[in-house]
Coordinates of C-alpha atoms and ligand atoms in Angstrom, one line a residue:
X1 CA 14.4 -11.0 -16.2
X2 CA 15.8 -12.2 -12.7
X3 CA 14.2 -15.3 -11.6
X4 CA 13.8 -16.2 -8.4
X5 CA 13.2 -19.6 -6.9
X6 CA 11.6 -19.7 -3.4
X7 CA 11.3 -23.0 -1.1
X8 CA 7.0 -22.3 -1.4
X9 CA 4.3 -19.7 -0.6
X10 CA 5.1 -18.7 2.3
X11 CA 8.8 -17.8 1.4
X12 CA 7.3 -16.0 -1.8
X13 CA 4.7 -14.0 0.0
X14 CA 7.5 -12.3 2.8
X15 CA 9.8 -11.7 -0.3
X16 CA 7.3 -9.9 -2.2
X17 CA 6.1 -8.1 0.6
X18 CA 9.7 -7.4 1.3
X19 CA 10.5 -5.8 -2.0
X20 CA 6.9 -3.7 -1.8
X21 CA 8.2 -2.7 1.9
X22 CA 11.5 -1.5 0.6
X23 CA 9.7 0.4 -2.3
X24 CA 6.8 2.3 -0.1
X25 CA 9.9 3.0 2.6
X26 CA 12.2 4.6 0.1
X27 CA 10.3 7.1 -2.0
X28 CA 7.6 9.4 -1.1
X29 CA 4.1 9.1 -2.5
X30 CA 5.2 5.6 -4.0
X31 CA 2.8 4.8 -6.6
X32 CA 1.9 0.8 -6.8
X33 CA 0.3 -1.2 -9.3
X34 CA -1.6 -3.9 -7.3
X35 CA -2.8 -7.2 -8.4
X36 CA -5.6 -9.7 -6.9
X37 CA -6.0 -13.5 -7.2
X38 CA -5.1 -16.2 -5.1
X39 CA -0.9 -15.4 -5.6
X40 CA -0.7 -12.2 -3.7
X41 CA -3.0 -12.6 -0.6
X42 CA -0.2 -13.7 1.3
X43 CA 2.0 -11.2 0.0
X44 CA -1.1 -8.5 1.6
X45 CA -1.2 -10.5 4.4
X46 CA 2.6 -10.3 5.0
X47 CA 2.2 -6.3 4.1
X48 CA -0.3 -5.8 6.7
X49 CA 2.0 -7.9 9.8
X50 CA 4.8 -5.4 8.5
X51 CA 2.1 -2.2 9.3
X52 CA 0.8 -3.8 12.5
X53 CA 4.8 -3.9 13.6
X54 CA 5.3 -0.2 12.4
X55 CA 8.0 -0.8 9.9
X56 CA 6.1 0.6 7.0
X57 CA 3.7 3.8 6.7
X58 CA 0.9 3.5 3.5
X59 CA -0.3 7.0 4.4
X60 CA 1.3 8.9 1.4
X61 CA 1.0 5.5 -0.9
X62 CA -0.5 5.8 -4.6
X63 CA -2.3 2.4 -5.5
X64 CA -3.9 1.6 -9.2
X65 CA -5.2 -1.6 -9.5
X66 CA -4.8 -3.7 -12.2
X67 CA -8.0 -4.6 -12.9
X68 CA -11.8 -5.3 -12.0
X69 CA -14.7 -7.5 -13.3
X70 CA -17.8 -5.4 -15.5
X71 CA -20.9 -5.6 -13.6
X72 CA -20.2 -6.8 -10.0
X73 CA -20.8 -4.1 -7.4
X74 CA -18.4 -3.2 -4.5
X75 CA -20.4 -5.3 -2.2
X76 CA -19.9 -8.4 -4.3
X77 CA -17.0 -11.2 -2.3
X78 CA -15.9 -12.2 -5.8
X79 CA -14.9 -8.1 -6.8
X80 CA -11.6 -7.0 -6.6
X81 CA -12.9 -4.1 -4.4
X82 CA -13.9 -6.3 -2.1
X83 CA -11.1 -8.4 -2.1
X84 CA -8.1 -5.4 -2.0
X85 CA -10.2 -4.3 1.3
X86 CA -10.5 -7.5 2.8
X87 CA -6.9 -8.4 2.1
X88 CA -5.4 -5.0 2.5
X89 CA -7.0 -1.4 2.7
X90 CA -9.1 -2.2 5.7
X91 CA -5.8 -3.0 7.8
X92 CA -3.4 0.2 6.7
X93 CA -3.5 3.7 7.1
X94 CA -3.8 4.0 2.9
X95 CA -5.9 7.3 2.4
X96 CA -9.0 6.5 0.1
X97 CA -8.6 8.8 -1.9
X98 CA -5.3 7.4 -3.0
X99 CA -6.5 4.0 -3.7
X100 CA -7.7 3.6 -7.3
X101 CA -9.7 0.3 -8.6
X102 CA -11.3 0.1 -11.9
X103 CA -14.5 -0.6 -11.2
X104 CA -16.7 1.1 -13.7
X105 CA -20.1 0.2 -14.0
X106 CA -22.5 2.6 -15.9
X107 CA -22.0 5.7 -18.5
X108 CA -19.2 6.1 -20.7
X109 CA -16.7 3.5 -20.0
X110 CA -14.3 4.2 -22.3
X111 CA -13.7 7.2 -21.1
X112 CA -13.3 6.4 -17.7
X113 CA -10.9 4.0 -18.9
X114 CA -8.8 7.2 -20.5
X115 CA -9.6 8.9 -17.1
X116 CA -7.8 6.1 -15.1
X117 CA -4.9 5.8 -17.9
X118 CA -4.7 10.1 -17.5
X119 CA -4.7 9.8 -13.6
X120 CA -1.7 6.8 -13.5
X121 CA 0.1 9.2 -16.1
X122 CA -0.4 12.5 -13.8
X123 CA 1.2 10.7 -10.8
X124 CA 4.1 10.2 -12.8
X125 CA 3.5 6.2 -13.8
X126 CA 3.6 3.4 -11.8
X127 CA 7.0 3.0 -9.6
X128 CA 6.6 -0.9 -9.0
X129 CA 3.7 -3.5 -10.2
X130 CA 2.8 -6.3 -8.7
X131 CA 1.8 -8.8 -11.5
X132 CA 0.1 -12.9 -11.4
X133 CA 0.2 -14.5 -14.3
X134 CA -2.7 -16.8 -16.0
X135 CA -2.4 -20.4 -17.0
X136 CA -3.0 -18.9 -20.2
X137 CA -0.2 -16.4 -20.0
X138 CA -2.8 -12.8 -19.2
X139 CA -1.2 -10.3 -17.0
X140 CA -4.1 -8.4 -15.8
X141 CA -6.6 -9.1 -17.7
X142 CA -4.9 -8.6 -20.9
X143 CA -5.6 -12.1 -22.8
X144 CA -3.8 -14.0 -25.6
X145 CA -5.3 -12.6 -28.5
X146 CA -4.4 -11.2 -32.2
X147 CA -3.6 -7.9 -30.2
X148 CA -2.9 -6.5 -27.4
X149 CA -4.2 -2.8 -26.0
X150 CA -2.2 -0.1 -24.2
X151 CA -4.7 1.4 -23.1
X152 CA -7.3 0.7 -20.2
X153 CA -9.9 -0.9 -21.6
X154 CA -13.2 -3.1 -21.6
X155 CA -12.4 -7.4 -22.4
X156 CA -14.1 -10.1 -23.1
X157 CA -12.5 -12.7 -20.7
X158 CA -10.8 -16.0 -22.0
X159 CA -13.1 -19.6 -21.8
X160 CA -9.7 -20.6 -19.7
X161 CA -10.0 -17.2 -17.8
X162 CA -13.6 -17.9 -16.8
X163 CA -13.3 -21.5 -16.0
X164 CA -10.1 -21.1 -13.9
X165 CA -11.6 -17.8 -12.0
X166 CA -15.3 -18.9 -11.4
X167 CA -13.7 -20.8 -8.2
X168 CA -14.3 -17.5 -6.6
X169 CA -18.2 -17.3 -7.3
X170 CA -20.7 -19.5 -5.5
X171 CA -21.4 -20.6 -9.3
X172 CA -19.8 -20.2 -12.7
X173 CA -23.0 -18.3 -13.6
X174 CA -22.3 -15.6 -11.6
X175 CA -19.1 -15.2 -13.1
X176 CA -19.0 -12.0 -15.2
X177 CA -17.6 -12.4 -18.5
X178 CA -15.7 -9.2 -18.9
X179 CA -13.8 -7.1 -17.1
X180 CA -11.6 -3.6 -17.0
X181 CA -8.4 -4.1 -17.1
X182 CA -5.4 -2.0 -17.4
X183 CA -3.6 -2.4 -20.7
X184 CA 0.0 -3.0 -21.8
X185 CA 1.4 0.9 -21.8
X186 CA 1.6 1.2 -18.1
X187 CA 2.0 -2.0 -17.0
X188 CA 5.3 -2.0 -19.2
X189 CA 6.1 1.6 -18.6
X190 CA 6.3 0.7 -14.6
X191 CA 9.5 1.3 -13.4
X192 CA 9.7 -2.0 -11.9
X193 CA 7.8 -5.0 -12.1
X194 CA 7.4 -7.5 -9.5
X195 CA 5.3 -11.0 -10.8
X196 CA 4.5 -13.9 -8.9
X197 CA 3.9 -17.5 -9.7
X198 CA 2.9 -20.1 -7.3
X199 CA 1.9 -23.7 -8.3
X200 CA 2.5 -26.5 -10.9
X201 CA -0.7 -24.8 -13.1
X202 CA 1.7 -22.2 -13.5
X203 CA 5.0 -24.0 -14.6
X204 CA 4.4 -23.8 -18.3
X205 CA 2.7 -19.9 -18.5
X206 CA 6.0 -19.4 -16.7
X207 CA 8.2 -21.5 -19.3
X208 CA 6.7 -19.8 -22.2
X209 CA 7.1 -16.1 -20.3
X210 CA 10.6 -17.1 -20.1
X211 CA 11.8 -18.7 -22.6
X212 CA 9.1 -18.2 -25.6
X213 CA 8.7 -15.8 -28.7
X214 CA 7.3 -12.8 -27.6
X215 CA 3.6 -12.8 -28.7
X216 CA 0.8 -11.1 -28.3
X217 CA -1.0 -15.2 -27.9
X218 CA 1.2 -15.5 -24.6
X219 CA 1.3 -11.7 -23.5
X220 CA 3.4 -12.4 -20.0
X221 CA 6.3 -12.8 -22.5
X222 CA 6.0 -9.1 -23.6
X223 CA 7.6 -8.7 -20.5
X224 CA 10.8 -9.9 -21.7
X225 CA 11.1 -6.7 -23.3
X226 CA 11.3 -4.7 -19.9
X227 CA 14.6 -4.0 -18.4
X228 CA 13.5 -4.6 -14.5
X229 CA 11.3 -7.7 -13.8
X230 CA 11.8 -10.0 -10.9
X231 CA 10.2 -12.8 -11.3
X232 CA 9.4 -14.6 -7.8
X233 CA 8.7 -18.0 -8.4
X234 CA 8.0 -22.1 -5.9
X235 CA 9.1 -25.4 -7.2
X236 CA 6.3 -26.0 -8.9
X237 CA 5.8 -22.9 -11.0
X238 CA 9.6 -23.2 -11.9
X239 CA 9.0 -27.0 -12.6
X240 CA 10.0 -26.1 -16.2
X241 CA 12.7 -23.8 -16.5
X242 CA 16.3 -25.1 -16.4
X243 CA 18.5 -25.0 -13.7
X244 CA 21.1 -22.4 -13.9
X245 CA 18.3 -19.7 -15.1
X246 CA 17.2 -18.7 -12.1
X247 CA 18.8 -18.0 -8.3
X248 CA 18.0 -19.6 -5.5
X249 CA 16.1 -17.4 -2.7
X250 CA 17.7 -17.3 0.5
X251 CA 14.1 -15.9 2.2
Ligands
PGA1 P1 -4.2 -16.4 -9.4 O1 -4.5 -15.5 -10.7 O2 -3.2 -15.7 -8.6 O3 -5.6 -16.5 -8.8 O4 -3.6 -17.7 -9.9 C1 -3.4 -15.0 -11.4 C2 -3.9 -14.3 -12.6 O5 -4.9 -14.7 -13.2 O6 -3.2 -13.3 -13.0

């Protein structure tokens, strides 16, 4: 894992965007693996400055997002789709029909779940995924539990999950409690992985990602097991981890 410490949000957001920038600019039909919360929107909003200024073209870009809520339709503020537009599809020249988002409401979820998992495999996998990371340790929606799935799937969110996210709805009632999210297989099979941790809420998710036994109960440390994660990280995410195990950021 390379850790990187950045001066605050600001610093993080450019970098990431930076990295994505290089990524989209290098290789054709890049294919991204895009997260939502509150870590990434300035990364987005970064992304979008960068398009505005004509240094970087979306038009052949793949996106999969990681995951969505059950039961909230497009035109709900508090779903992902609305959010990834708001943030970031509305502003570039990404073609729709190159932007994926679990959002799967009726029929046969499960197997639109294998359809989304078959559609990530027949672009090849994911080239570089943007990650968050839960106080809890999730990445995506993939929660400490007995075990994890590789597969796209249906989850029951955490209590900590729920109570941490419903900040986003106008009450915690209106919080769904479950979601789609993408599993473990391509998340880990991405080429690169690119996660992002912002605030003292963070510090020990990030502590045990780094430093703890690999468990399914903390499943952000799985990613120890992947041989290219940078891991952009402020002061107070990195309030735990030693000096010396990570480099400092010159933005
Ligand atoms: P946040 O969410 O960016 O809103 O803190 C991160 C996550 O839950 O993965």
């Amino acid at each position: 894992m390379d850790i990187h410490l950045v001066d605050g949000y600001s610093e993080l957001s450019d970098i990431a965007a930076g990295i994505v920038t290089e990524l989209v600019n290098s290789k054709n039909n890049a294919v991204l693996g895009l997260a939502t919360g509150s870590t990434p929107v300035g990364m987005y909003r970064k992304l979008v400055e960068t398009y505005q200024q004509g240094s970087v073209d979306f038009s052949q870009v793949i996106t999969f997002n990681l995951d969505e809520y059950y039961g909230l339709s497009r035109e709900h503020p508090g779903s992902y789709y609305y959010y990834m537009y708001r943030h970031f599809f509305d502003h570039v020249n990404i073609s729709p029909e190159n932007i994926n988002i679990p959002e799967f409401r009726d029929g046969d979820i499960t197997a639109a779940c294998r359809q989304y998992d078959g559609k990530i495999e027949t672009v090849g996998g994911i080239d570089l995924q943007v990650l968050g990371i839960g106080v809890n340790g999730h990445i995506g929606f993939n929660e400490p539990d007995r075990f994890l799935k590789v597969h796209t799937h249906l989850v029951t969110l955490a209590k900590k999950t729920i109570e941490v996210n419903s900040r986003f709805f106008a009450s915690p009632e209106e919080m769904p409690g479950q979601a789609v999210t993408m599993g473990l297989g391509p998340i880990m099979h991405a080429r690169k992985i690119l996660l992002l941790a912002s605030g003292s809420s963070k510090a020990k998710a990030v502590f045990d990602m780094v430093n703890g036994k690999i468990s399914t109960k903390m499943p952000a440390s799985l990613l120890q097991l992947h041989r290219d994660v940078t891991i952009l990280a402020d002061r107070e995410a990195a309030s735990m981890l030693e000096e010396g195990s990570f480099h400092i950021s010159q933005g």
